[in-house]
Coordinates of C-alpha atoms in Angstrom, one line a residue:
X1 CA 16.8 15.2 11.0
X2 CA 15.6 11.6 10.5
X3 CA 15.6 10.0 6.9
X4 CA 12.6 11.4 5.3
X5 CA 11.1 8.1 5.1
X6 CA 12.1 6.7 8.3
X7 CA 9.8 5.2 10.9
X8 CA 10.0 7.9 13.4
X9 CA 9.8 10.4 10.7
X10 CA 6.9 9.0 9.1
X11 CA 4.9 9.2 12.7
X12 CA 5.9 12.7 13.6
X13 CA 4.8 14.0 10.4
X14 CA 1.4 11.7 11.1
X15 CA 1.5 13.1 14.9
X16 CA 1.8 17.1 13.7
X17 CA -0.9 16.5 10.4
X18 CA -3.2 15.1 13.7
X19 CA -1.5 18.9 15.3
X20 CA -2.9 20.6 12.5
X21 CA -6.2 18.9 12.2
X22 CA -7.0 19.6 15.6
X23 CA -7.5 16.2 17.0
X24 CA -6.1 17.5 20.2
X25 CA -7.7 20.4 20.6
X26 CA -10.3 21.0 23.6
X27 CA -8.3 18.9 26.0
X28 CA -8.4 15.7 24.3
X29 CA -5.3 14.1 25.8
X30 CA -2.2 13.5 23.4
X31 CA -1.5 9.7 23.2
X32 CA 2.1 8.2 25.3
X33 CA 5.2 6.8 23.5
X34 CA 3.5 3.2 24.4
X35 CA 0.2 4.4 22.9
X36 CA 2.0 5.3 19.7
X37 CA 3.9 2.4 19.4
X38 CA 1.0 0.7 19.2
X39 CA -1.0 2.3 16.6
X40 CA 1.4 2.6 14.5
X41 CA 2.5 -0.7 15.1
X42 CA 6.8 0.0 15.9
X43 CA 9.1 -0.5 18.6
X44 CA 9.2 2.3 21.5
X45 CA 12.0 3.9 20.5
X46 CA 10.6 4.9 17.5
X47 CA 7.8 6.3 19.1
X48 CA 9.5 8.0 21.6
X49 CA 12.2 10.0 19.1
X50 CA 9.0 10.9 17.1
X51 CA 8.0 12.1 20.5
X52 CA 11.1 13.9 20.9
X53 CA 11.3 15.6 17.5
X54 CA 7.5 17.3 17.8
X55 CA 9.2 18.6 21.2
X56 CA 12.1 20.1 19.2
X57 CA 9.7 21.7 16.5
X58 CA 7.5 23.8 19.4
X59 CA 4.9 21.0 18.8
X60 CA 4.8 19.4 22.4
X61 CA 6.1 19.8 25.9
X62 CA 6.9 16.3 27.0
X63 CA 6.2 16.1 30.5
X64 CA 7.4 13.4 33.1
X65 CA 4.2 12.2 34.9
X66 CA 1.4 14.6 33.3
X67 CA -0.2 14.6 29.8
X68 CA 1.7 15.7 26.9
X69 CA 1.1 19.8 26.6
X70 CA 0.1 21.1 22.7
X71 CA 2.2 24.0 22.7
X72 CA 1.6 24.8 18.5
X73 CA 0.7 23.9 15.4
X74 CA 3.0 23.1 12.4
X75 CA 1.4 26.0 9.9
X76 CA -0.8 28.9 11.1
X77 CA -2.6 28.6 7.4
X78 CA -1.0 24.8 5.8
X79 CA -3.0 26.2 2.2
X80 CA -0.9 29.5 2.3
X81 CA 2.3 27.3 3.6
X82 CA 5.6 26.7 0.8
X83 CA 5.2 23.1 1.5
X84 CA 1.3 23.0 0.8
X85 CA 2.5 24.2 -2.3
X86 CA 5.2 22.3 -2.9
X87 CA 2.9 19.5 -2.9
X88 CA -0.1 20.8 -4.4
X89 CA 0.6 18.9 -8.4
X90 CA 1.1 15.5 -6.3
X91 CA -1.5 15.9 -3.9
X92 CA -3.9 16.2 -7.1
X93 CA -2.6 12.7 -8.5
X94 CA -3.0 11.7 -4.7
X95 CA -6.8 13.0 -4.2
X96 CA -7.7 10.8 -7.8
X97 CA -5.2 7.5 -6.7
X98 CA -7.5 7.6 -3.2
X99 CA -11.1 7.9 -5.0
X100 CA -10.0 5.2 -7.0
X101 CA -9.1 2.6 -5.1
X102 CA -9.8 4.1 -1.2
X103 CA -14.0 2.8 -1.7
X104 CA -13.0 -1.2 -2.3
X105 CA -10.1 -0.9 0.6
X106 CA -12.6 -0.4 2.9
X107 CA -15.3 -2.6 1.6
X108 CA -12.5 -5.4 2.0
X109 CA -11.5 -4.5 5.1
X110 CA -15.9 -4.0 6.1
X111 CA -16.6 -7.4 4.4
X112 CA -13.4 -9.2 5.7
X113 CA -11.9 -7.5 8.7
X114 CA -11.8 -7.8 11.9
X115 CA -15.0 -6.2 13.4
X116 CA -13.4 -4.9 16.7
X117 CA -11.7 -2.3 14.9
X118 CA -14.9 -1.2 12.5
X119 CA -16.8 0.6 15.1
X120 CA -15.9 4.0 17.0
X121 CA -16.7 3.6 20.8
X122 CA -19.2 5.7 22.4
X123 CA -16.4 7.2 24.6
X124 CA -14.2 7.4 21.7
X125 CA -17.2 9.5 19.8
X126 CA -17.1 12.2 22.4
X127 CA -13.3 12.7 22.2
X128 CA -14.0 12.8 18.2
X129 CA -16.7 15.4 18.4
X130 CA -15.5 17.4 15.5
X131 CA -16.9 15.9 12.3
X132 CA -13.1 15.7 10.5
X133 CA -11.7 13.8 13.7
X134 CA -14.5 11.3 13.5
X135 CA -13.9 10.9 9.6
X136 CA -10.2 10.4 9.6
X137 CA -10.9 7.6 12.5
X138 CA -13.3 5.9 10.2
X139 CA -10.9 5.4 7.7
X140 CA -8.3 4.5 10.0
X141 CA -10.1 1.8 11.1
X142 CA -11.0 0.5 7.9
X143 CA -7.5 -0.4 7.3
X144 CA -7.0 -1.8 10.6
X145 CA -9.4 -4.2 9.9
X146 CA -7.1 -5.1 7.0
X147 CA -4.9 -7.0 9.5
X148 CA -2.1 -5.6 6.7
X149 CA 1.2 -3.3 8.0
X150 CA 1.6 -2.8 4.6
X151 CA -1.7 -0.4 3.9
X152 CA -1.4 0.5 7.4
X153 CA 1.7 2.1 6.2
X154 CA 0.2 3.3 3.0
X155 CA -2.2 5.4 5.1
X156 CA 0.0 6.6 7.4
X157 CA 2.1 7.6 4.9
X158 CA -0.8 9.4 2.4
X159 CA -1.9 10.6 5.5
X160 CA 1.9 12.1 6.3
X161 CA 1.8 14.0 3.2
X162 CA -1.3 15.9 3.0
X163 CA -1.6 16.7 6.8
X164 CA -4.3 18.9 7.2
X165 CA -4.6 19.7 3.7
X166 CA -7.6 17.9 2.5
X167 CA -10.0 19.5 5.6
X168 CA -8.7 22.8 5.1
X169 CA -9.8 22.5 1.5
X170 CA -13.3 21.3 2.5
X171 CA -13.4 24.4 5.0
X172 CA -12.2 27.1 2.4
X173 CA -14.6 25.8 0.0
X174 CA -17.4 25.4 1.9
X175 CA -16.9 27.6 5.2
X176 CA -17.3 25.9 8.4
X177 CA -21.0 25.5 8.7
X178 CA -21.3 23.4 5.3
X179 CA -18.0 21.4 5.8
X180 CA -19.2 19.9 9.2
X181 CA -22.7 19.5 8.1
X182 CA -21.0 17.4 4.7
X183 CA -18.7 15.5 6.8
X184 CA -21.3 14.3 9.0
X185 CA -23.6 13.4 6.3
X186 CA -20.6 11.6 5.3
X187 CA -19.9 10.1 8.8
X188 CA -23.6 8.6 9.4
X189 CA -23.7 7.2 5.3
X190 CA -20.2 5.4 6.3
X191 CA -21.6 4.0 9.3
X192 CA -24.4 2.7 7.7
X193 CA -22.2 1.0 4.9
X194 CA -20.0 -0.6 8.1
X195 CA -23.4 -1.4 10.0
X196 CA -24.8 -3.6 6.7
X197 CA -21.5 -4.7 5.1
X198 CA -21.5 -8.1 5.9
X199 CA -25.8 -8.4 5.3
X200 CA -26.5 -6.0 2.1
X201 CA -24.6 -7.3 -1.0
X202 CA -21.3 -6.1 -1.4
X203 CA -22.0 -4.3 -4.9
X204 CA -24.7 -2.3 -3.3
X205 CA -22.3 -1.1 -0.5
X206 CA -19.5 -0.2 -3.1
X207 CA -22.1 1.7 -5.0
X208 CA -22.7 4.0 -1.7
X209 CA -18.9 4.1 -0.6
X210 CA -17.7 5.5 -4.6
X211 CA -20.4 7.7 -4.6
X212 CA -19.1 8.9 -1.1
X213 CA -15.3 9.2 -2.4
X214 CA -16.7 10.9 -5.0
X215 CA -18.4 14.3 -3.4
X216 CA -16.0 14.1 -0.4
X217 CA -13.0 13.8 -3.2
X218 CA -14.3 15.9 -5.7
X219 CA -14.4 19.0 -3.9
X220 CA -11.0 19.3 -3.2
X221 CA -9.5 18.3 -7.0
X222 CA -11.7 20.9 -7.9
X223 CA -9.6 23.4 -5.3
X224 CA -6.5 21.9 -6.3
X225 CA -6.9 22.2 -10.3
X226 CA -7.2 26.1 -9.2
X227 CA -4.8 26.6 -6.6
X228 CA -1.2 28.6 -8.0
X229 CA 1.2 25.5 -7.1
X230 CA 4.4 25.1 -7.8
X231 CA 4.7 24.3 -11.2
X232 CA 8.6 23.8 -11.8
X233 CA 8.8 19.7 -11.7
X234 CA 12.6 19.8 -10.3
X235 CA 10.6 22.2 -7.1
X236 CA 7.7 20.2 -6.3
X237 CA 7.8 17.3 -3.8
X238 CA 6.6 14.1 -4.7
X239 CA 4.6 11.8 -2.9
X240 CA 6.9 8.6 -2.3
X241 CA 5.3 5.6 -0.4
X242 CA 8.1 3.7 1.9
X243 CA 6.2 0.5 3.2
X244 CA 9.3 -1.1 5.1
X245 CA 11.0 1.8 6.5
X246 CA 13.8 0.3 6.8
X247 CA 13.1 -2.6 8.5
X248 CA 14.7 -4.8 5.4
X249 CA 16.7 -4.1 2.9
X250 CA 15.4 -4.3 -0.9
X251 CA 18.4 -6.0 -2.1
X252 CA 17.3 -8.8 0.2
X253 CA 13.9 -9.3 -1.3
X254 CA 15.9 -8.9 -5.0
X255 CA 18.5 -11.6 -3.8
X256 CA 15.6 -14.3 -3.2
X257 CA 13.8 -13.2 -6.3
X258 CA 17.2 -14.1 -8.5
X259 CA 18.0 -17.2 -6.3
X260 CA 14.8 -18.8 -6.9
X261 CA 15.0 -18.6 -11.0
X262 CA 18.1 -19.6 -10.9
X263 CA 16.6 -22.6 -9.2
X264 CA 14.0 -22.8 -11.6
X265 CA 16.4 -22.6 -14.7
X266 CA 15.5 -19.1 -15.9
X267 CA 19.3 -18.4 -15.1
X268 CA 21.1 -21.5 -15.7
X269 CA 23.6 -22.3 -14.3
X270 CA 27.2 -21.0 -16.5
X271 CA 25.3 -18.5 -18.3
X272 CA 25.8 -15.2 -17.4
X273 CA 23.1 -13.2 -15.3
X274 CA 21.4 -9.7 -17.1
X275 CA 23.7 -6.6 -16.2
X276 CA 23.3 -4.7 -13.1
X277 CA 21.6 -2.2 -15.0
X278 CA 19.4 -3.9 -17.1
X279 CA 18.3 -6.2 -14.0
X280 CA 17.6 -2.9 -12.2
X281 CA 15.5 -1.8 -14.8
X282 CA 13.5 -5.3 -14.8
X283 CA 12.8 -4.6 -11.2
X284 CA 12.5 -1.0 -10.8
X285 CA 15.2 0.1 -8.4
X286 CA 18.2 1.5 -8.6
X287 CA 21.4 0.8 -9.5
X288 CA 23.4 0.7 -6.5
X289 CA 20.9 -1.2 -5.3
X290 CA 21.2 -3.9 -7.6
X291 CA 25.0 -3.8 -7.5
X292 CA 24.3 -4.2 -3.5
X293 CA 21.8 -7.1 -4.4
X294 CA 24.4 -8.9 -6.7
X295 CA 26.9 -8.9 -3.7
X296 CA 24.9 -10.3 -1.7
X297 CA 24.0 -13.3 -4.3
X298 CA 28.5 -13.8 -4.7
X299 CA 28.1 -14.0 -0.5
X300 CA 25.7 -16.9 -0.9
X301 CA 27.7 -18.6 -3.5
X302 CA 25.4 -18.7 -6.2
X303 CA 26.9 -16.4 -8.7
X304 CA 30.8 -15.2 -9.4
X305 CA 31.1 -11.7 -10.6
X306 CA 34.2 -12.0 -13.2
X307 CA 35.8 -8.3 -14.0
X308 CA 35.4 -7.3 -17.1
X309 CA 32.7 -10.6 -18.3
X310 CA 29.5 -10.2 -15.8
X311 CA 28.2 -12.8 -12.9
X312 CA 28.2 -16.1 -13.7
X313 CA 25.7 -18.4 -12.4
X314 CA 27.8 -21.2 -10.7
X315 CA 25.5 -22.9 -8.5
X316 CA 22.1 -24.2 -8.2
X317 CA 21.4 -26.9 -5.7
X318 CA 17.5 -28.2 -6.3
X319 CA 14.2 -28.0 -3.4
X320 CA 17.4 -27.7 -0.6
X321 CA 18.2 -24.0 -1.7
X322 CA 15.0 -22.9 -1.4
X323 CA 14.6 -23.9 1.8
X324 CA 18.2 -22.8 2.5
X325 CA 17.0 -19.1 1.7
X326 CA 14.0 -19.8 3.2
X327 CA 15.8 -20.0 6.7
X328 CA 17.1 -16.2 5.4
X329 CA 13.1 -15.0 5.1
X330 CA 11.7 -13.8 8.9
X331 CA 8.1 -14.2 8.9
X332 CA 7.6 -10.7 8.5
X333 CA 8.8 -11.2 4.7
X334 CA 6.9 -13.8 3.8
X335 CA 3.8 -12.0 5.6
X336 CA 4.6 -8.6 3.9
X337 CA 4.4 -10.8 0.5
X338 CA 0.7 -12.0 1.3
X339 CA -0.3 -8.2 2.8
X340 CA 0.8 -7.4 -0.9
X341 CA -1.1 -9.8 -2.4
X342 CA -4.0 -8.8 -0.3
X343 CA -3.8 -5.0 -1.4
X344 CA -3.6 -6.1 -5.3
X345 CA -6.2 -8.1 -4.9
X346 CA -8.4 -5.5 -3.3
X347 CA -7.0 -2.7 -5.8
X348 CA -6.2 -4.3 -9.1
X349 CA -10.1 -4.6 -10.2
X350 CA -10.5 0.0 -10.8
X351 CA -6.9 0.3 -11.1
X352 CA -6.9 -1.8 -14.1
X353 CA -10.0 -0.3 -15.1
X354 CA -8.4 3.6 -15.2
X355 CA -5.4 2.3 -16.7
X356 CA -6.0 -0.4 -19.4
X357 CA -6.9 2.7 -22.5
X358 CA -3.6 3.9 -21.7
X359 CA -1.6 0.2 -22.6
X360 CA 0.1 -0.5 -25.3
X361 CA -0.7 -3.1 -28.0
X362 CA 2.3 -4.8 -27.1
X363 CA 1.5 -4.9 -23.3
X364 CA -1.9 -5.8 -24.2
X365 CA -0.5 -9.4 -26.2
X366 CA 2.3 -9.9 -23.5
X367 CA -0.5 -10.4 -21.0
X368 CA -2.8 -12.6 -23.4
X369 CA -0.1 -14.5 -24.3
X370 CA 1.0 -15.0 -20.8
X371 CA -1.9 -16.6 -20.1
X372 CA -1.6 -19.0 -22.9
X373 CA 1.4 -20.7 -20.9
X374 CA 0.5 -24.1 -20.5
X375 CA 1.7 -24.5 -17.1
X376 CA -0.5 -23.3 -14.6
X377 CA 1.5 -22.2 -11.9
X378 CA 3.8 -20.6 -14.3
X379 CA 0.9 -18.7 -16.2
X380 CA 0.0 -17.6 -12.9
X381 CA 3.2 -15.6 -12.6
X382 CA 3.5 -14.4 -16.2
X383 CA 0.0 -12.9 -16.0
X384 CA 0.4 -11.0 -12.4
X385 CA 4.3 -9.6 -13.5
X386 CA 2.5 -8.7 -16.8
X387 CA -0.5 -6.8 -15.9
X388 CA 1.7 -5.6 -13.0
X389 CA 4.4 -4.0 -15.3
X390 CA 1.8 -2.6 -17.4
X391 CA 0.5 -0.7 -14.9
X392 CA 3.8 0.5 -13.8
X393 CA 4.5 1.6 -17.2
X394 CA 1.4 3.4 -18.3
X395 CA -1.1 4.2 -15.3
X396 CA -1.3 7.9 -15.8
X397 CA -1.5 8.5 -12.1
X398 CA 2.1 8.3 -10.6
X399 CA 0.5 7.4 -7.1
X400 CA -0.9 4.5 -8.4
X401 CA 2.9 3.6 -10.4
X402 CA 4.7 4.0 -7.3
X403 CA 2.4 1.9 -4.9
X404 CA 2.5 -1.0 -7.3
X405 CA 6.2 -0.3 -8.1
X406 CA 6.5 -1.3 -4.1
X407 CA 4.2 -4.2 -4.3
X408 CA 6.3 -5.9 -7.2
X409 CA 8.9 -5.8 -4.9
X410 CA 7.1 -7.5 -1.8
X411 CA 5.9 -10.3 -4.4
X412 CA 9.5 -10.9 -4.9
X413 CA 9.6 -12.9 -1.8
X414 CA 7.0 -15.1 -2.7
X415 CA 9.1 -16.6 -5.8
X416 CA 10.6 -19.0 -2.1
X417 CA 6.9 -20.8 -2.2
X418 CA 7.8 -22.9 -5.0
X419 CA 6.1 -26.3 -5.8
X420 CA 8.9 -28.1 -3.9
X421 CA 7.8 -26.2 -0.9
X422 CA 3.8 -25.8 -1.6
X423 CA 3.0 -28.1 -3.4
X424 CA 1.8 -28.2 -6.8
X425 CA -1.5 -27.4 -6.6
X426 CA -3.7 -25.4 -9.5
X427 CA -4.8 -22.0 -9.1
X428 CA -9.2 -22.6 -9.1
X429 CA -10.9 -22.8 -12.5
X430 CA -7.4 -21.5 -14.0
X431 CA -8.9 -22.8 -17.8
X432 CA -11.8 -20.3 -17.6
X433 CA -9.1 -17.7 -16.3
X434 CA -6.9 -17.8 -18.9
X435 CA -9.6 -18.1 -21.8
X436 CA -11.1 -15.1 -20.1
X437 CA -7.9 -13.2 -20.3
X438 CA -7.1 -14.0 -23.6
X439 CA -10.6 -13.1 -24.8
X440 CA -10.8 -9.8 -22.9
X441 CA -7.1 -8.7 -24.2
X442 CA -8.4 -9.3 -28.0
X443 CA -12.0 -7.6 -27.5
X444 CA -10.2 -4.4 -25.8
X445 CA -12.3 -5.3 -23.0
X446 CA -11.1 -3.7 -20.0
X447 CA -14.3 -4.5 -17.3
X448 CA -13.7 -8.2 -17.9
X449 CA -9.8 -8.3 -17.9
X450 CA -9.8 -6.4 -14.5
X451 CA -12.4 -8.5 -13.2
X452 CA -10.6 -11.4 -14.1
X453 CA -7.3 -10.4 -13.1
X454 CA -9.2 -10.0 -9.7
X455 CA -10.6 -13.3 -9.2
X456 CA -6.7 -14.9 -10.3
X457 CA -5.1 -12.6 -7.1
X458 CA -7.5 -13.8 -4.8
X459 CA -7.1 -17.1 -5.6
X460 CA -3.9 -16.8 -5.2
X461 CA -4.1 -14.3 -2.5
X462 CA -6.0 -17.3 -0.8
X463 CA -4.1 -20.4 -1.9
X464 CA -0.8 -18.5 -0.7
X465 CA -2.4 -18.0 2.7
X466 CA -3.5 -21.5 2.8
X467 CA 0.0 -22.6 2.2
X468 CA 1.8 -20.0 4.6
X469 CA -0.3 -21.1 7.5
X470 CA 0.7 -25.3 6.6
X471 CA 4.3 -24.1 6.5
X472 CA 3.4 -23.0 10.1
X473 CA 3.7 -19.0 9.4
X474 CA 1.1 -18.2 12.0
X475 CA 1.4 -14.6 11.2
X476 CA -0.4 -15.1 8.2
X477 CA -3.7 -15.5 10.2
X478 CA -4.0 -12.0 11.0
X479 CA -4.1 -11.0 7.6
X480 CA -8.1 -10.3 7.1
X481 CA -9.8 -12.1 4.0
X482 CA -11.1 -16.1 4.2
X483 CA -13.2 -15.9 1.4
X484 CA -13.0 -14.5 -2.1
X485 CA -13.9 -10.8 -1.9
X486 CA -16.5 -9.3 -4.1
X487 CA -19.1 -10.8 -6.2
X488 CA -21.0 -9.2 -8.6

């Protein structure tokens, strides 16, 4: 079997969860390799071993010329299933990570995205009769509209691991009559939020969407806080989102991250670099992958690794190295770093929100007195890695510590757009930013630092997009969001 989190693993278990649901039921042919490669936005031969591995499960009978033939589904009863239960503690921390942050993703991608891929089709509404199809394919296209692989691939992969679980639930709670009368209550209310998005003002459409998230969401935490998981933390399964599946390597990203302070003197040169251990717990990987990272660093010829002393920074060459590991970055890095600064700035606002009680004191004054740098693009930094680690430390949902766990990593990359590359323009009213922050950290204020901390990542979000596109990145067009994103 494919790694767990591998590309063509990640769509089969999408495919059978779309099995399960009964999205192909009455008829409704099953989509080609080429289709899938599409949506899911891979290569065909990912696609088409995904294909290949529903066939070896009973799922499908591939057949040459004709439509694909629905032989089974995955679980005769998914609630009464081991792995349903397996899963059951994480899909709990899921269900409250998605009402938290699932109503401003799709008012972003509403608001900002691309309108082709808002609306369901009038022939696309007949093949989603059934009330749960039509939902899913609402939210679906909310992140399309995104223009970001990266939530893309945090849908798909939510979506993965609770397969039909979260419609079963509605359908044991309710019955069947209730569920598909709430979900197309649901249904026409989303519409109408899509249909006024971009003419009613944004606060008054989040209002609607979070009240939404919170009857749709709120029926099935109260299922799972009764149903007789597995309890045993080493015998649960826990969610794990993979957004590059495998397309690049971490120790990579790590390698430009380290290159670049060197660069900027954080590391100067003949001191000796943090240990592999204590670098891999500043960045929240493991070991072995840091060990891999510092390899690749004694390849480029910026560090020594000495047996028995540490690595020693030996080289540092100015503006040329950057643009030295620049020519090491595809476009698909340095477009994965603005898709991540696109889904903090879209999520930071209620994550901070839920999370900020929970901070400690000394967290709290690391991020006020990041913001009391005087340089602006440095403060900049400081104030995203210290409201991001914060976070990471002490968000009681481990959802929400994992996904921005993974976008630390993807803003890694973005340490290459240096002054000497970008320029060194300000980040947008930065003085009432940082007073902001500062005052908010004293005053416990958690409303004002989140909405704060907002406004700072999509101006930067922005400025970064701005600069990608001069540097002649054109994939950075496709990433939705031109303006800042919600006022008031």
């Amino acid at each position: 079997m494919s790694n767990s989190n591998s590309r063509e693993r990640t769509i089969y278990r999408s495919l059978a969860g779309k099995i399960q649901l009964g999205f192909y039921d009455n008829e409704t042919r099953f989509p080609s390799a080429k289709e899938i490669a599409s949506q899911y936005q891979v290569s065909y031969c990912p696609a088409q071993r995904a294909l290949k591995m529903l066939e070896q499960g009973g799922l499908i009978k591939l057949c040459r010329g004709k439509s694909t033939a629905i032989l089974d589904k995955p679980y005769r009863d998914y609630l009464e299933s081991p792995v349903f239960k397996q899963r059951a503690h994480s899909l709990l921390d899921v269900i409250r990570t998605l009402n938290l942050i699932l109503p401003d993703l799709c008012l972003y991608g509403m608001i900002h995205g691309d309108s082709r891929h808002l609306s369901v089709q009038p022939g696309d509404r007949n093949a989603l009769s059934i009330p749960g199809r039509y939902l899913y394919q609402q939210f679906e296209n909310s992140f399309l509209a995104l223009g970001s692989r990266t939530a893309l691939s945090l849908y798909y992969d939510i979506s993965s691991f609770a397969e039909s679980a979260l419609l079963d639930i509605l359908y044991s709670k309710l019955g069947s009559s209730k569920a598909d009368d709430l979900m197309t209550d649901v249904s026409a209310e989303y519409d109408y939020c899509v249909r006024n998005s971009r003419t009613l003002p944004p606060v008054r459409i989040r209002q609607r969407l979070e009240h939404l998230s919170g009857i749709f969401y709120g029926i099935i935490e109260s299922y799972l806080l009764e149903v007789p998981g597995i309890t045993a933390p080493g015998q649960r399964e826990v969610f794990s989102w993979a957004p590059r599946k495998g397309r690049t390597r971490y120790c990579d990203t790590l390698a430009i991250n380290i290159v670049c302070k060197i660069n900027q003197g954080v590391y100067p040169v003949g001191t000796l670099l943090p240990s592999g251990s204590a670098l891999a717990d500043i960045y929240h990987v493991s070991e072995i992958t840091m060990r891999r990272t510092i390899h690749l660093l004694n390849q480029l010829g910026v560090v020594k690794t000495l047996n028995g002393i540490g690595t020693r920074v030996i080289s540092a060459s100015g503006p040329e190295l950057l643009y030295k590991i620049r020519e090491l970055m595809m476009e698909d890095h340095l477009r994965g770093f603005l898709e991540a600064l696109q889904l903090l700035a879209v999520t930071c606002e209620p994550v901070i929100m839920h999370s900020f009680p929970y901070f400690s004191q000394k967290a709290v004054d690391s991020i006020a007195m990041a913001a009391s740098v005087p340089d602006t693009k440095e403060s900049t930094t400081a104030v995203l890695n210290a409201v991001m680690q914060a976070v990471i430390r002490f968000c009681p949902l481990m959802t929400i510590r994992d996904i921005y766990r993974k976008i630390t990593l993807f803003l890694s990359e973005g340490n290459v757009l240096r002054p000497e590359v970008t320029g060194p323009g300000p980040v947008s009213g930065w003085n009432m930013i940082s007073h902001r922050i500062q005052e908010s950290c004293a005053a416990k204020d958690s409303a004002v630092l989140a909405g704060t901390f907002r406004l700072l990542s999509e101006r930067a979000f922005l400025s970064t997009k701005h600069a990608l596109l001069e540097l002649g990145i054109s994939q950075a067009e496709e990433v939705a969001g031109e303006t800042f994103l919600i006022s008031g």
